[in-house]
Short mmCIF file of C-alpha atoms and ligand atoms in Angstrom, two decimals:
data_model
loop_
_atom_site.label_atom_id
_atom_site.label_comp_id
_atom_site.label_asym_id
_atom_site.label_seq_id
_atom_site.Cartn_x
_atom_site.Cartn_y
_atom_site.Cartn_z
CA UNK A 1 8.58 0.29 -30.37
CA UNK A 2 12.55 0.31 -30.32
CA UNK A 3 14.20 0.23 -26.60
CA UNK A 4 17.35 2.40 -26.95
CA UNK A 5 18.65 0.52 -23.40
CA UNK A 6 19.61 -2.64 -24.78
CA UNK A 7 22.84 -3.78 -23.58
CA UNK A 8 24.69 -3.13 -27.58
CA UNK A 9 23.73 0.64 -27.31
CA UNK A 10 24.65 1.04 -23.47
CA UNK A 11 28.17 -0.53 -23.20
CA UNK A 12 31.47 0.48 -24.47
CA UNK A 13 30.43 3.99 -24.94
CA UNK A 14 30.99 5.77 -22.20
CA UNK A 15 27.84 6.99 -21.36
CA UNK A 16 26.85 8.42 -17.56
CA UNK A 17 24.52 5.51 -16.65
CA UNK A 18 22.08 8.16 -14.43
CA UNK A 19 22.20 11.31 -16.46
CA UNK A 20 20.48 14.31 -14.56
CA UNK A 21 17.10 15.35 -16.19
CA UNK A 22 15.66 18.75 -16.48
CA UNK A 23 12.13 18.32 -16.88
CA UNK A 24 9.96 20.94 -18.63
CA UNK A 25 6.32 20.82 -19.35
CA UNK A 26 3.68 23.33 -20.89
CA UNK A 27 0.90 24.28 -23.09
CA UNK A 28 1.07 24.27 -26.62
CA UNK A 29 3.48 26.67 -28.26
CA UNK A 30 5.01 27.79 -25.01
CA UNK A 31 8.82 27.77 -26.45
CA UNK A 32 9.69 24.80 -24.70
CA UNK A 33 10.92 22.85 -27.61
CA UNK A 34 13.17 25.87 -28.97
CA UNK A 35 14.05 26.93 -25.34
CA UNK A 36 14.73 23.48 -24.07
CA UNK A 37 17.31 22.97 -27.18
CA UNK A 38 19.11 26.26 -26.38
CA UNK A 39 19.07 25.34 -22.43
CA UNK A 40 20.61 22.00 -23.30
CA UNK A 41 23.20 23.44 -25.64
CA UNK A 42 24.37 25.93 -22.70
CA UNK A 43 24.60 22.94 -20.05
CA UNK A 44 26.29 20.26 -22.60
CA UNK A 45 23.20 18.48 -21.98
CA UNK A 46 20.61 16.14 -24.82
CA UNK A 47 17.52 17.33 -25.52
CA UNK A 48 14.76 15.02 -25.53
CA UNK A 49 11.52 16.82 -26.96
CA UNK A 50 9.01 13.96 -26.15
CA UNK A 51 6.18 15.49 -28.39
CA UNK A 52 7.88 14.09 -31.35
CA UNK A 53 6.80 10.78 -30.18
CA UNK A 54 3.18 10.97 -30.63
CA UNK A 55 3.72 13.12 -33.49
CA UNK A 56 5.68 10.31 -35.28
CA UNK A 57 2.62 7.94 -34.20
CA UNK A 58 0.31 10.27 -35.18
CA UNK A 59 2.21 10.73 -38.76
CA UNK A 60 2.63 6.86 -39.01
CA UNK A 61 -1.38 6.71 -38.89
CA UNK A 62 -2.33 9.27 -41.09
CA UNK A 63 0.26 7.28 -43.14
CA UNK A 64 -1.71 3.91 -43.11
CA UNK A 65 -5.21 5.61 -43.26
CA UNK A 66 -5.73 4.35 -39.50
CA UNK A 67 -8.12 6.93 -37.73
CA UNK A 68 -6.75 8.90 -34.92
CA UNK A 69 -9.94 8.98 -33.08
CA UNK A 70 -9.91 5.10 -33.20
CA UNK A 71 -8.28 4.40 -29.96
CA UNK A 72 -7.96 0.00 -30.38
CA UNK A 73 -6.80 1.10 -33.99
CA UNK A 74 -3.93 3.09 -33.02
CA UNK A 75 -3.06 0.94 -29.83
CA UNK A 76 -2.55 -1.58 -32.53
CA UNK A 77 -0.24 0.52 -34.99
CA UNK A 78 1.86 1.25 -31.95
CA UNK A 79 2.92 -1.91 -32.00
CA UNK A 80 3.88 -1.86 -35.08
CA UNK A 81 5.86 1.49 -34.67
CA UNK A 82 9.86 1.55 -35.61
CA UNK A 83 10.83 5.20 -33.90
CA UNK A 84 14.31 6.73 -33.59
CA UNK A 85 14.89 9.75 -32.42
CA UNK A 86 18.06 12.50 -31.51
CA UNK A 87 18.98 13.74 -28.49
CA UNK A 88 21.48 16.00 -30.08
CA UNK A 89 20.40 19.61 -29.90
CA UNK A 90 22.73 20.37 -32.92
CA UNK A 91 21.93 17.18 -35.03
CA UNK A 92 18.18 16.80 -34.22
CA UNK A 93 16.41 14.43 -36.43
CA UNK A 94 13.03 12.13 -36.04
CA UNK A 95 12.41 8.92 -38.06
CA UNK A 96 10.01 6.31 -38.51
CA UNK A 97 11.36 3.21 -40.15
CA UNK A 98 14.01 4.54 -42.44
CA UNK A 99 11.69 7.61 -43.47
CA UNK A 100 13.16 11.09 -42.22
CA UNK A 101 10.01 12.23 -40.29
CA UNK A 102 11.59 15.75 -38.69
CA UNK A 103 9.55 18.29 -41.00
CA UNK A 104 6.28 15.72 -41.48
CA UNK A 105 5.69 15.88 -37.87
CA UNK A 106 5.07 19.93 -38.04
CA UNK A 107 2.65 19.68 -40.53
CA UNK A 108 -0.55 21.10 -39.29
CA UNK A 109 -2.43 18.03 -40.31
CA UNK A 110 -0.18 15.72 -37.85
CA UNK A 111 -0.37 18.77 -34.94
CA UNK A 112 -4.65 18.63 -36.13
CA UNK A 113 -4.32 14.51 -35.45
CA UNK A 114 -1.83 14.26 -32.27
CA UNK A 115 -4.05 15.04 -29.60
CA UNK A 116 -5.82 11.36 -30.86
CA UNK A 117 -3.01 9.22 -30.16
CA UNK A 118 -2.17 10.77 -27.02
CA UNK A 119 -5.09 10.18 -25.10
CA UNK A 120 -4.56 6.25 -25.74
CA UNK A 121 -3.47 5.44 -22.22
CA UNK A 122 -1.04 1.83 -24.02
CA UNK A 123 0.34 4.08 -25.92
CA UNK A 124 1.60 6.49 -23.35
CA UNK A 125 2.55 4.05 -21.18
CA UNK A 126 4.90 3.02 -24.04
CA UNK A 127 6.41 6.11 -25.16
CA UNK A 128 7.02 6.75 -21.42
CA UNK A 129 9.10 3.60 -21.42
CA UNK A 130 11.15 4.47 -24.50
CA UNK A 131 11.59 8.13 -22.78
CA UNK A 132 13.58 7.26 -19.83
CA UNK A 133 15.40 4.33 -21.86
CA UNK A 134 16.39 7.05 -24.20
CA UNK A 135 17.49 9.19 -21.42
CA UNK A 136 19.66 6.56 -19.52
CA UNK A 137 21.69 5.84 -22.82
CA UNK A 138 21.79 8.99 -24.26
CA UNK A 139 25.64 9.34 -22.81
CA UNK A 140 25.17 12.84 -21.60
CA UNK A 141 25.55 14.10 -18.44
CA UNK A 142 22.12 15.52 -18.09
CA UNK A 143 19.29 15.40 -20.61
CA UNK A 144 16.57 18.52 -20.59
CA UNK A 145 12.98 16.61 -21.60
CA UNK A 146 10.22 18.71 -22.72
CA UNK A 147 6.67 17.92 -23.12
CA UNK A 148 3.28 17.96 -21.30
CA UNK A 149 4.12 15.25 -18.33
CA UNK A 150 7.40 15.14 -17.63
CA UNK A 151 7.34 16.64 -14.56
CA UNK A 152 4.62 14.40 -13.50
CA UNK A 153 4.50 11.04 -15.10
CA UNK A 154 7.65 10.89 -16.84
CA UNK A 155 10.43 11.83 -14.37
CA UNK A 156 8.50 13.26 -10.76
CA UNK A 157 12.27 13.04 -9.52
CA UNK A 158 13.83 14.78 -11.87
CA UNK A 159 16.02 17.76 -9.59
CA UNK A 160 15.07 20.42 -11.50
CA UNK A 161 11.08 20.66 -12.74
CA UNK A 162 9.76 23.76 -14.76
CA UNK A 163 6.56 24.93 -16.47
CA UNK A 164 6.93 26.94 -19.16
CA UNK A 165 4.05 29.13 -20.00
CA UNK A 166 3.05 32.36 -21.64
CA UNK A 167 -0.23 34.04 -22.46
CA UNK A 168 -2.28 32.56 -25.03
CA UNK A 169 -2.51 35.57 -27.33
CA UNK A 170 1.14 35.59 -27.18
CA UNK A 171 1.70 31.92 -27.67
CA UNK A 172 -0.55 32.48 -30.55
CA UNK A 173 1.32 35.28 -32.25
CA UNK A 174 4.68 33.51 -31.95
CA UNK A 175 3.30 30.81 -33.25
CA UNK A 176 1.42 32.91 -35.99
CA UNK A 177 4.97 34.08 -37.22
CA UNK A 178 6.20 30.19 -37.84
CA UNK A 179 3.01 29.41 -39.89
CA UNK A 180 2.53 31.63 -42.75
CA UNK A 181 -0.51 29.51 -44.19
CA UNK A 182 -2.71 29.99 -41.52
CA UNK A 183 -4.75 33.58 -40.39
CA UNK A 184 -3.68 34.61 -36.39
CA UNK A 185 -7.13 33.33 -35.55
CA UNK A 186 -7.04 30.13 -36.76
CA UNK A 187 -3.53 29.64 -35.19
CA UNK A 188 -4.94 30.80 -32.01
CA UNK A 189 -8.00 28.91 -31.99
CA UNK A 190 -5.80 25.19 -32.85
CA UNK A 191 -3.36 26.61 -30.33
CA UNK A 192 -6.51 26.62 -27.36
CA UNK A 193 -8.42 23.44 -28.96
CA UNK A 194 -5.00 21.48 -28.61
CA UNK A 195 -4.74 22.45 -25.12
CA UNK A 196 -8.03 21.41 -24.08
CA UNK A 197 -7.88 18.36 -25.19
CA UNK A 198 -4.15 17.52 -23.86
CA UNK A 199 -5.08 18.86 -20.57
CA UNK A 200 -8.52 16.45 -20.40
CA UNK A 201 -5.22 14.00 -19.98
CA UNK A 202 -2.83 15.41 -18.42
CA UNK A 203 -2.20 18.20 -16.24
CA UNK A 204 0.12 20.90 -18.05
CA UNK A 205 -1.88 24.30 -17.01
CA UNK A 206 -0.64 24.08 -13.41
CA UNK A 207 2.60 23.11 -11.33
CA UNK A 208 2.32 20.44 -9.47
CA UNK A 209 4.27 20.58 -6.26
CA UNK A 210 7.86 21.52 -6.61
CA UNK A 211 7.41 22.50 -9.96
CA UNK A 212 8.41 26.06 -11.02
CA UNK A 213 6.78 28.53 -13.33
CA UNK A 214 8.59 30.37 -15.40
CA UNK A 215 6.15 33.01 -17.85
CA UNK A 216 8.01 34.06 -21.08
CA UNK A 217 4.88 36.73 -21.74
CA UNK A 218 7.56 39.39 -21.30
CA UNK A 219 10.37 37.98 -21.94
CA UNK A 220 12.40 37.73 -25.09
CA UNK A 221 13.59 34.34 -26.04
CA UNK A 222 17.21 34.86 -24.85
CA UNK A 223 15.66 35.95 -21.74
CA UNK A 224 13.66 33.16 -21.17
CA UNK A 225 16.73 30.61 -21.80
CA UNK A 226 18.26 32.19 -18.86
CA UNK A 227 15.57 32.06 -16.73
CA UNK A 228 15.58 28.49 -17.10
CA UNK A 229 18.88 28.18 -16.60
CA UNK A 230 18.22 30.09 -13.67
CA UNK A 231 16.26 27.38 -12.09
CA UNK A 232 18.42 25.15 -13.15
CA UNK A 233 21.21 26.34 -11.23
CA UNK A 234 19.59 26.82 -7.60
CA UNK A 235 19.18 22.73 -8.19
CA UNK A 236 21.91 21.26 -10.04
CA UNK A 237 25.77 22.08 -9.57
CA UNK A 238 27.54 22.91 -12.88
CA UNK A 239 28.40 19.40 -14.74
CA UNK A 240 32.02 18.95 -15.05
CA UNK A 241 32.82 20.49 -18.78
CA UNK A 242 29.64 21.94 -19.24
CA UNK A 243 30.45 24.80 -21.87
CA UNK A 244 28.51 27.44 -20.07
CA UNK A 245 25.70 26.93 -17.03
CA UNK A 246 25.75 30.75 -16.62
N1 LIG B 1 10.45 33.98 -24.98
C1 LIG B 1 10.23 33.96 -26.28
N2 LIG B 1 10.20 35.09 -26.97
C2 LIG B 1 9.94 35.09 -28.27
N3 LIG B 1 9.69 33.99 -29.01
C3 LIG B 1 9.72 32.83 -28.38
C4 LIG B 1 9.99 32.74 -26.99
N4 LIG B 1 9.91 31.45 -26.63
C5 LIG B 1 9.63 30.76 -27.75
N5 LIG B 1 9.53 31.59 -28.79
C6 LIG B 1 9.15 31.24 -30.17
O1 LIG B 1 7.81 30.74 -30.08
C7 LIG B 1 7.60 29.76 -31.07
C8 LIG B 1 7.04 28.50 -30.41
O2 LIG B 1 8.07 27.90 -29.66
P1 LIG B 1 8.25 26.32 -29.62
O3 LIG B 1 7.99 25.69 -30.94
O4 LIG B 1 9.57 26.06 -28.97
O5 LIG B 1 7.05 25.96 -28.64
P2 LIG B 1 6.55 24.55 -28.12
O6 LIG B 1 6.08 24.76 -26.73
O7 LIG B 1 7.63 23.52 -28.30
O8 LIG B 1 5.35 24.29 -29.13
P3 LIG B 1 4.53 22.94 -29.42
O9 LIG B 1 3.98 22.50 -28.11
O10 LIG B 1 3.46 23.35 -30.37
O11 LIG B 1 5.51 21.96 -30.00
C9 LIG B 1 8.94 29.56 -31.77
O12 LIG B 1 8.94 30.36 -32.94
C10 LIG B 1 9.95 30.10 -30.78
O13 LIG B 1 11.12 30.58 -31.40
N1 LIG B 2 4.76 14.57 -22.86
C1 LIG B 2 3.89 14.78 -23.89
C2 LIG B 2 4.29 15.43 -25.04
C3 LIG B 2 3.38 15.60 -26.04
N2 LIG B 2 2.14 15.10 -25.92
C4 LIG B 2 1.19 15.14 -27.04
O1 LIG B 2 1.90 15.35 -28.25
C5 LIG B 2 1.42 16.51 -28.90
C6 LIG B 2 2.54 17.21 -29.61
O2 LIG B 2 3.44 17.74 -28.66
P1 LIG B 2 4.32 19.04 -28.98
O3 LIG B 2 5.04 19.33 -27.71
O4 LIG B 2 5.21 18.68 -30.11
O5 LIG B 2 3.37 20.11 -29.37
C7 LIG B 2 0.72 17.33 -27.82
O6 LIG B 2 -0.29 18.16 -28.37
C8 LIG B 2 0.13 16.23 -26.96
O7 LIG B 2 -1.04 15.72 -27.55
C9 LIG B 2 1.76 14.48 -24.76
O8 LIG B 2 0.60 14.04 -24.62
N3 LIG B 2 2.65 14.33 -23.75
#
C-alpha cells in the first residue's frame, strides 16, 4: 500500500504538518460520507471518507477472483494493493493502480463483499497507517475523517469526535432513494446485515467516551451539517480563512 508521508509529498508544499481532525463514525448509511463532505467544505477542511479504503480492497479482489471470505487470501492481495485517494471534497476521486475506482466502489456487489476485507485485522492495521499518513500531508488545516473507527482506533485524540446515527428505517429509505435497482426491503435488510457484521469488529452503535451523538432521524440534511458543525465549534476555534465555521 502507498504511504502518502514520504518526504517528496510532504516538503515544499506548504502543508500544516498537524492538521486538526474531526472524527466521525456510524452505521451504515448514516449520511456521514455526504455530511462529512459538506462539513469539510464549510470549515476549508479535506475530507477523508476511510470506507473507500476497504471498498477499493474489496473491488481489487472481486477483480482478481480472490474470495472475500478468505481472510490469508486477501491479507495477501493487500500487499499487493496500489491505492490513491482525494481529500478534496470538490475533486473527490478513488483509484486503484491507474483504474478510476470512484463509481466501482458503490456497486452493491463491492458494498455485498466489504464487510470481508474488513474484518482482516493486517489489513486494518494497514489502512489505519495510510489514514493518518494521508491526514498529516493532506496540507489542510483540518481534515474531517469518516468511517466506523475513527473515533476509536483511528484518531482517539482527535478534538472533536461525533457519531452520526439515524433510525434504521430511515437510513433505509434514504438509502432506498440512491438505489433504484433494489426493493426498500432488500435495501433495508443489506443496510442491518452490513451493520452486524461491522459492529462484530468494531464498535460504531455506541459513543465511546467523549464522543457525541448527533441523530439526523429528524433532521433534514442541511440541518444535520450544522449540527455537526455545531460540535465542532464548542471544540475547535475557527481556522484562520476558513470560508464559513458558522
Ligand atoms: N439528514 C439527512 N436528511 C436527509 N438525507 C440525508 C441526511 N443525511 C444523509 N442523507 C442522505 O442519505 C443518503 C446516505 O448518506 P451517505 O451515503 O452520506 O451515508 P454513509 O453513512 O456515508 O453511508 P455508507 O456507510 O453506506 O457509505 C444520501 O443520499 C444522503 O444524501
Ligand atoms: N473506518 C472504517 C470504514 C469502513 N469500514 C468498512 O468499510 C465498509 C464500507 O464503508 P462505507 O463507510 O463506505 O459504507 C464498511 O461496511 C466496513 O466494513 C471499516 O471497517 N472501518
Amino acid at each position: 500500500m502507498t504511504d502518502p508521508s514520504t518526504p517528496s509529498t510532504r516538503s515544499g508544499t506548504g502543508a500544516t504538518e498537524n492538521p486538526i481532525v474531526v472524527a466521525i463514525d456510524g452505521p451504515a448509511g448514516s449520511g456521514k460520507s455526504s455530511v462529512s463532505k459538506q462539513v469539510a467544505r464549510r470549515l476549508g477542511y479535506g475530507f477523508l471518507d476511510t470506507g473507500a479504503a476497504y471498498r477499493a480492497l474489496a473491488w481489487f479482489a472481486l477483480e482478481r477472483g480472490v474470495d472475500t471470505a478468505d481472510a490469508a487470501s486477501v491479507e495477501a492481495l493487500a500487499t499487493d494493493f496500489d491505492y490513491a485517494i482525494s481529500l478534496d471534497p470538490d475533486d473527490f476521486w478513488v483509484r486503484v493502480g491507474s483504474t478510476d475506482v470512484t463509481s466501482a466502489i458503490r456497486e452493491v456487489r463491492v458494498t455485498d463483499a466489504v464487510s470481508g476485507v474488513a474484518r482482516v485485522p493486517a489489513v486494518r492495521e494497514s489502512v489505519n497507517r495510510l489514514f493518518r499518513a494521508l491526514v498529516a500531508a493532506s496540507g489542510r488545516p483540518g481534515v474531517v475523517v469518516e468511517g466506523r473507527d475513527i473515533t476509536t482506533v483511528v484518531a482517539p485524540d482527535a478534538p472533536a469526535r461525533i457519531l452520526l446515527t439515524a433510525a434504521p428505517e430511515v437510513r433505509a429509505a434514504r438509502r432506498s432513494k440512491e438505489l433504484v435497482t433494489q426493493d426498500a426491503a432488500t435495501v433495508a435488510d443489506a443496510l442491518r446485515r452490513r451493520d452486524a457484521s461491522d459492529s462484530a469488529v468494531v464498535d460504531f452503535l455506541t459513543a465511546a467516551p467523549g464522543v457525541t451523538v448527533v441523530d439526523s432521524t429528524d433532521l433534514d440534511f442541511e440541518q444535520t451539517v450544522d449540527a455537526v458543525l455545531g460540535v465542532i465549534r464548542t471544540v475547535v476555534s475557527a481556522p484562520t480563512g476558513a470560508p464559513d465555521v458558522r
